[in-house]
mmCIF file of C-alpha atoms in Angstrom:
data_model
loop_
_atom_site.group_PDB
_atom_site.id
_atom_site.type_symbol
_atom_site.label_atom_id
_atom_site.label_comp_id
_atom_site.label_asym_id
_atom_site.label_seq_id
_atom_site.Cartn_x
_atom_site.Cartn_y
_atom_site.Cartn_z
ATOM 1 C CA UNK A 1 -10.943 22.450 -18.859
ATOM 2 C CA UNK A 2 -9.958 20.838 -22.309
ATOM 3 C CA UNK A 3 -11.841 18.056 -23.372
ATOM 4 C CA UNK A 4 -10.968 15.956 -26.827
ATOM 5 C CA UNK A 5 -12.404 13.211 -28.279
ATOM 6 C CA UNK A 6 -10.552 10.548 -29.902
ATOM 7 C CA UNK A 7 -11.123 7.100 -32.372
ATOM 8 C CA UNK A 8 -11.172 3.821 -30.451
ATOM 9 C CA UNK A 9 -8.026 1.139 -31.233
ATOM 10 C CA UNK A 10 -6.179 -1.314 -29.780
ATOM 11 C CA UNK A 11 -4.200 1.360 -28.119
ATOM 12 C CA UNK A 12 -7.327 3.364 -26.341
ATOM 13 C CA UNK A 13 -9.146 0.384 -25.705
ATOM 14 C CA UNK A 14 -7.495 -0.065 -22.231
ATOM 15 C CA UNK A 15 -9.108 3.409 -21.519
ATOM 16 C CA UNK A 16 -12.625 2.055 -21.394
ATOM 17 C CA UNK A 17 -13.918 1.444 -17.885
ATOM 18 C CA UNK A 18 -12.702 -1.975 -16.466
ATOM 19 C CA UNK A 19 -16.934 -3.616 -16.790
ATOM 20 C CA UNK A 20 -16.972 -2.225 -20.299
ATOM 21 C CA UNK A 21 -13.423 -3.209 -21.317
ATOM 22 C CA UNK A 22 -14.429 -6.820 -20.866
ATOM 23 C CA UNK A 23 -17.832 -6.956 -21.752
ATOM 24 C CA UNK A 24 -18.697 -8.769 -24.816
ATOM 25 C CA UNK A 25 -22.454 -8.173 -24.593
ATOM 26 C CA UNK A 26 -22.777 -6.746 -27.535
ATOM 27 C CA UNK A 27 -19.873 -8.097 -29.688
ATOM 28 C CA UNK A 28 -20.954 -12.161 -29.493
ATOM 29 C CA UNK A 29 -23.999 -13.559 -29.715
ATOM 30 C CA UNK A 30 -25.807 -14.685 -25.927
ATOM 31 C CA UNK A 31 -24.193 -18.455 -26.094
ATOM 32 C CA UNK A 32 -20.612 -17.273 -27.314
ATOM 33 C CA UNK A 33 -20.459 -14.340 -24.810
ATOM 34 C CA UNK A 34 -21.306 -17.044 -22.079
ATOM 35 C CA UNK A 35 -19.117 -18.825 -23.050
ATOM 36 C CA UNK A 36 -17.049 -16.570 -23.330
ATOM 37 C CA UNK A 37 -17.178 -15.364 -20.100
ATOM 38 C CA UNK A 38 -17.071 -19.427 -18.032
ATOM 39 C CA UNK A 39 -13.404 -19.295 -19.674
ATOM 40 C CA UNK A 40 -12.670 -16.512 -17.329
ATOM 41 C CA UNK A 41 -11.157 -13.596 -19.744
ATOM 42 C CA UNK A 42 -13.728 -11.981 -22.156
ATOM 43 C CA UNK A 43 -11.426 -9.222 -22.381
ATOM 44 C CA UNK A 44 -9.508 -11.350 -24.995
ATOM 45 C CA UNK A 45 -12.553 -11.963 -27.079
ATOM 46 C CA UNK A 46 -13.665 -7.855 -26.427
ATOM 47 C CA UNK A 47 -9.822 -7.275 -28.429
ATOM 48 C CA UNK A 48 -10.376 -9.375 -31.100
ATOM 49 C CA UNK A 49 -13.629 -8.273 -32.093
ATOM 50 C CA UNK A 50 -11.913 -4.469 -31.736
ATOM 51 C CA UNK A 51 -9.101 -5.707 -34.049
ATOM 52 C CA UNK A 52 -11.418 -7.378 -36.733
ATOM 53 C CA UNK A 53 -13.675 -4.496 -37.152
ATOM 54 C CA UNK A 54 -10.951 -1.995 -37.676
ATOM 55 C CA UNK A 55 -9.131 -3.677 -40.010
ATOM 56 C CA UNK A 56 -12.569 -4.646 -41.845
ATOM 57 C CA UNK A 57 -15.036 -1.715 -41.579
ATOM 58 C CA UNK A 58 -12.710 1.002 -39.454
ATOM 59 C CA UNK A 59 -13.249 3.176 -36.557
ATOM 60 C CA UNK A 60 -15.997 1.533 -34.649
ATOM 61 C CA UNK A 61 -15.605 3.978 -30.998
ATOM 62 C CA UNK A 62 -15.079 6.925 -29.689
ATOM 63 C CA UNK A 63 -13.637 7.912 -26.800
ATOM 64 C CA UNK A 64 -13.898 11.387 -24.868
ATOM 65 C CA UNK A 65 -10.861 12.597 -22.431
ATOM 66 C CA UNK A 66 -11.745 15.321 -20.016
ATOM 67 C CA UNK A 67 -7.769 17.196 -19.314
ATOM 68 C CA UNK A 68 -6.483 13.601 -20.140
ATOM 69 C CA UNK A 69 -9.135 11.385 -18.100
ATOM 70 C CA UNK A 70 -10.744 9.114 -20.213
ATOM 71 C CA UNK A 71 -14.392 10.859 -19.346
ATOM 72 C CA UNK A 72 -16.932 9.195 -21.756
ATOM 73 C CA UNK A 73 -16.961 6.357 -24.810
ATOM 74 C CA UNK A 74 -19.621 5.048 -27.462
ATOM 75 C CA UNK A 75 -19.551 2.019 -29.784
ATOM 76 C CA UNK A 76 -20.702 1.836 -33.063
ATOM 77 C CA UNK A 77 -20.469 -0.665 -36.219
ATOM 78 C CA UNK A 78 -22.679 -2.513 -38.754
ATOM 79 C CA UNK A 79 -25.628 -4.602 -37.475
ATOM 80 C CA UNK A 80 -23.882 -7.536 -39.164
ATOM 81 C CA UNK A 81 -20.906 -6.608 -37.114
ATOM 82 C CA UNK A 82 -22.980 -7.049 -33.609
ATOM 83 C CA UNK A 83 -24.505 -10.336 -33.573
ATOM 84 C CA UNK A 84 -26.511 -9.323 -30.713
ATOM 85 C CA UNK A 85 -28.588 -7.046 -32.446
ATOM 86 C CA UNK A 86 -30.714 -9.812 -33.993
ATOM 87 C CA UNK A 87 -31.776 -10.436 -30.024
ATOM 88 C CA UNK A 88 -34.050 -7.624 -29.629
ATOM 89 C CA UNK A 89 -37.763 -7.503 -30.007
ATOM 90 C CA UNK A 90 -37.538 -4.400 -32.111
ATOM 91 C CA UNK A 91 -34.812 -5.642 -34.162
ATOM 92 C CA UNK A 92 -33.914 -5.328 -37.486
ATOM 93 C CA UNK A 93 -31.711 -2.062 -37.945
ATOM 94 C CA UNK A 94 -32.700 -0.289 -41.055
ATOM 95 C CA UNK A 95 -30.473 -0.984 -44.003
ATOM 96 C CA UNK A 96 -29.200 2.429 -44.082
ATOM 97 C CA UNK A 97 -28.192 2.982 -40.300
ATOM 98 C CA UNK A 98 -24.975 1.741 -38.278
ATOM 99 C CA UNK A 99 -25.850 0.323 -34.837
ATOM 100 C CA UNK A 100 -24.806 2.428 -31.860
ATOM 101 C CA UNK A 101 -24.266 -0.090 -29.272
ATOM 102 C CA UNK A 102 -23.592 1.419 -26.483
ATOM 103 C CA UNK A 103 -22.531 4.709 -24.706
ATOM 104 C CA UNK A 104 -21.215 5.451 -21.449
ATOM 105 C CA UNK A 105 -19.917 8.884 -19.069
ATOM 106 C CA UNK A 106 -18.283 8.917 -16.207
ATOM 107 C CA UNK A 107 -20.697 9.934 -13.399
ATOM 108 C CA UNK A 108 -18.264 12.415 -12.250
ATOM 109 C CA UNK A 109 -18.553 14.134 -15.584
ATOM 110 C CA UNK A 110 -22.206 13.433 -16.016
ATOM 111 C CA UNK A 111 -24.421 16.661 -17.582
ATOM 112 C CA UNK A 112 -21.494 18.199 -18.987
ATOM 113 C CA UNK A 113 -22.129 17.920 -22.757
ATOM 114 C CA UNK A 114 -19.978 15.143 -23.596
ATOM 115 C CA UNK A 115 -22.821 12.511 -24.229
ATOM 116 C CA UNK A 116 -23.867 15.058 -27.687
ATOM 117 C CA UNK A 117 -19.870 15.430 -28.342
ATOM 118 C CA UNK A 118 -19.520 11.847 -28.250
ATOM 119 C CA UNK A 119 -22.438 11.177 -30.536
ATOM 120 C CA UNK A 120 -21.668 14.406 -33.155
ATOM 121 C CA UNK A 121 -18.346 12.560 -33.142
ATOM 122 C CA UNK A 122 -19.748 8.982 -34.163
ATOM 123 C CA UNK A 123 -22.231 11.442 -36.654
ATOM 124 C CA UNK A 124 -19.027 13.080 -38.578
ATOM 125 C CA UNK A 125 -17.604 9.872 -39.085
ATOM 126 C CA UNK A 126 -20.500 7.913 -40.908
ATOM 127 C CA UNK A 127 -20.922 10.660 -42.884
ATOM 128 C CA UNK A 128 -17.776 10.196 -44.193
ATOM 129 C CA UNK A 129 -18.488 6.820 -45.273
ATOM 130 C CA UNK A 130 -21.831 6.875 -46.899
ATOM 131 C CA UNK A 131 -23.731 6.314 -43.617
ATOM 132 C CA UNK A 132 -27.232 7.935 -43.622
ATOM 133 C CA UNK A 133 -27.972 7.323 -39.824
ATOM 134 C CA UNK A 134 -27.681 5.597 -36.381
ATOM 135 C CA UNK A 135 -29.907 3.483 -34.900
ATOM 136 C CA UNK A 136 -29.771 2.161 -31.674
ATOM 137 C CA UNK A 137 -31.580 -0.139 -28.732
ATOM 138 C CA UNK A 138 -32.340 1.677 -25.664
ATOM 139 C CA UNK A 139 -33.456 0.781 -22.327
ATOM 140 C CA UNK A 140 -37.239 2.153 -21.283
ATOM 141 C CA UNK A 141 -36.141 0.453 -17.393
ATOM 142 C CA UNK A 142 -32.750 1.293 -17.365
ATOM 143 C CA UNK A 143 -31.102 0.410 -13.541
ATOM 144 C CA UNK A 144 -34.007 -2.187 -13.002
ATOM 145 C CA UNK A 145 -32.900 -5.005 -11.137
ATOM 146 C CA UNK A 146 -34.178 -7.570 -13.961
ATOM 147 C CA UNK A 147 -31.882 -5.963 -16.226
ATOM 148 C CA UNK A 148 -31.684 -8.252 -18.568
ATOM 149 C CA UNK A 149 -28.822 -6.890 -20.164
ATOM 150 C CA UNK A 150 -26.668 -5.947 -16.817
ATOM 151 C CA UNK A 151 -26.696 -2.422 -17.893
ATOM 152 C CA UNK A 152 -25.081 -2.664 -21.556
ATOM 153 C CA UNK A 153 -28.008 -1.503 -22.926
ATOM 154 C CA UNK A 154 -27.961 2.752 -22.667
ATOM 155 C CA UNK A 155 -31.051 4.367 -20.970
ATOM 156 C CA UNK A 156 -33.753 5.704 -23.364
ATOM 157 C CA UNK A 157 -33.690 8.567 -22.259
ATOM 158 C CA UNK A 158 -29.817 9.289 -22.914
ATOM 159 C CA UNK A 159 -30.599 8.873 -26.465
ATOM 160 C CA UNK A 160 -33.680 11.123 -26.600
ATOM 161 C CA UNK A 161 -31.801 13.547 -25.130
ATOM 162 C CA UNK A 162 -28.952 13.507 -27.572
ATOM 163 C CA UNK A 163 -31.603 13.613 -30.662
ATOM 164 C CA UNK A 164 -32.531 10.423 -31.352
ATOM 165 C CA UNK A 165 -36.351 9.596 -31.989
ATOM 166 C CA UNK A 166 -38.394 6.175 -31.768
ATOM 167 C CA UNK A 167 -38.949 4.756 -34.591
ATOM 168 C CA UNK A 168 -40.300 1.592 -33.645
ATOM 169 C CA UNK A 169 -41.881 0.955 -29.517
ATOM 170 C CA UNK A 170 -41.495 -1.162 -27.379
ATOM 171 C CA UNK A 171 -41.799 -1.341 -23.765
ATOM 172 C CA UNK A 172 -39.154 -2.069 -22.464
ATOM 173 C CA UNK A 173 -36.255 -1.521 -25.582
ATOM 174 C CA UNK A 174 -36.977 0.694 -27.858
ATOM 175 C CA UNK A 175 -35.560 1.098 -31.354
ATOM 176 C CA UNK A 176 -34.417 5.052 -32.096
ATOM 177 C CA UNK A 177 -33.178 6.576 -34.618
ATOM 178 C CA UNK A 178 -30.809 9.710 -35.581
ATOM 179 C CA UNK A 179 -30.555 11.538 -39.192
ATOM 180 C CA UNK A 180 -26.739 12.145 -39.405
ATOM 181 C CA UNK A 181 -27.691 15.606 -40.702
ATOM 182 C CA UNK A 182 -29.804 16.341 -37.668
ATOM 183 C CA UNK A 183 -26.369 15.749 -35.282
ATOM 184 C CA UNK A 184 -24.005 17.437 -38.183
ATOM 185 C CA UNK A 185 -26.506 20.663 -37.740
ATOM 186 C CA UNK A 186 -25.559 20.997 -33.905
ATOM 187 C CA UNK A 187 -24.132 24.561 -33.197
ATOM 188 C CA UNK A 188 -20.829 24.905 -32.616
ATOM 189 C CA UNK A 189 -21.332 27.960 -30.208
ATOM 190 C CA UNK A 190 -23.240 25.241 -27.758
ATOM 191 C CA UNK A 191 -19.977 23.892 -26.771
ATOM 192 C CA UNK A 192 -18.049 26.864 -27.187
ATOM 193 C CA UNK A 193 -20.564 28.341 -23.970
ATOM 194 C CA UNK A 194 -19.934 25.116 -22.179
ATOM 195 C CA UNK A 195 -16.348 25.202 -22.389
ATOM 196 C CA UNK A 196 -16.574 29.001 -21.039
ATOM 197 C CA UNK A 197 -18.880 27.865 -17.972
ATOM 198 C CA UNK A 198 -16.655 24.942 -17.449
ATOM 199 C CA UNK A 199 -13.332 27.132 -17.515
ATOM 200 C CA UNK A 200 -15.235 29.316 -14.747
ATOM 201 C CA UNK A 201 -15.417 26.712 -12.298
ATOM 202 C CA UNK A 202 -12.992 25.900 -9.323
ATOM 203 C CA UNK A 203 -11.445 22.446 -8.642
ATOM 204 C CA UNK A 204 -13.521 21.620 -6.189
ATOM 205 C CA UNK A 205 -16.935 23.043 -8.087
ATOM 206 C CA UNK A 206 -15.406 20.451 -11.585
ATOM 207 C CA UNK A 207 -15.156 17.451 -9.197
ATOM 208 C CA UNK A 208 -19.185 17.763 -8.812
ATOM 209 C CA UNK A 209 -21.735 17.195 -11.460
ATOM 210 C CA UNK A 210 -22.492 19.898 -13.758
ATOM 211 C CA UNK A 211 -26.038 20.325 -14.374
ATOM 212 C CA UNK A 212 -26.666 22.758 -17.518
ATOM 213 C CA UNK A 213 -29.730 23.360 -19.548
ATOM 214 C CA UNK A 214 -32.030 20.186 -20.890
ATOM 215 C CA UNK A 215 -30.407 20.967 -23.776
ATOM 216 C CA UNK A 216 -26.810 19.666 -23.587
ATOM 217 C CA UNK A 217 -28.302 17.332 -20.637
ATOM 218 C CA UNK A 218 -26.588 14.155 -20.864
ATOM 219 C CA UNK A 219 -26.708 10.602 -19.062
ATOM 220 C CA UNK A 220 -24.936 7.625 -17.952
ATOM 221 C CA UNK A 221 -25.264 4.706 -20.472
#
């Protein structure tokens, strides 16, 4: 079972699950995204806001393939980049942080790993550039059905389970926080034993669920 991660562009972006790929939640602030979305194709606003960030500030997604089936994607970019971030109660992001906005896995390749690839992914590439961490707004209520933010907003609980800690409460969204050394000291061999398990498996047994150790557990976001 190979699985590969790969940058978000204009190119990839028709990968991301059809909701996601034209949801601007996150990207314009709550009047423009309705707006946005009364004139019937958000998608086109979703695209430019892709296009402007790349050519500005760079890679700002990641996307995970499961043998070739887009499987998994996160966003990521400045907080002056996602004008929605000012919305939360336990807003501002620090200075030194990138906002992850959002992260998502296919259910039928939920608990295999890929939400921690995704997010040692996102952690490599700050590094690169100076970044000292990620931040990001989770959902204490995820699924409710006063979800104020119609599910854009990941589940605590993914993120705590992927490293992140709170670093300010709230009861309902949360602001954590990861040290990109914490995700850059993730062992290797983790995967490796995950890819072994995974090779095991039938057909059938992949098309199910895997459910490894609390460890590597990862959610829907």
């Amino acid at each position: 079972m190979s699985r590969r991660l790969v940058s978000l562009t204009l190119d990839t972006l028709e990968d991301l699950p059809s909701p996601c790929r034209q949801c601007v939640y996150w990207e314009l602030d709550p009047v423009s995204a309705d707006r946005a979305c009364a004139a019937g194709d958000p998608g086109l606003e979703k695209e430019a806001w892709v296009s402007q960030t790349l050519l500005e500030w760079g890679s700002c997604g990641k996307l995970a393939y499961v043998d070739g089936m887009p499987a998994g994607f996160v966003m990521y970019a400045p907080p002056a980049y996602v004008p929605r971030s000012m919305a939360f109660p336990t807003s501002p992001v620090s200075a030194d942080a990138a906002l992850l906005m959002t992260a998502n896995v296919v259910a039928a390749f939920a608990g295999g790993g890929l939400g921690r690839m995704l997010v040692q992914g996102v952690a490599r590439d700050l590094t690169k550039r100076g970044i000292k961490a990620i931040e990001a707004f989770g959902d204490a209520k995820f699924g409710d059905a006063d979800d104020p933010s119609g599910g854009c907003v990941a589940p605590v609980d993914f993120f705590l389970s992927v490293g992140f800690k709170t670093v300010r409460p709230h009861p309902r969204f949360p602001r954590l926080r990861l040290e990109l050394r914490t995700a850059l000291s993730w062992k290797s061999d983790v995967e490796y034993a995950l890819e072994k398990l995974l090779g095991s498996m039938s057909p059938e047994t992949l098309l199910r669920p895997v459910r490894p150790a609390p460890a590597t557990r990862s959610t829907n976001g």
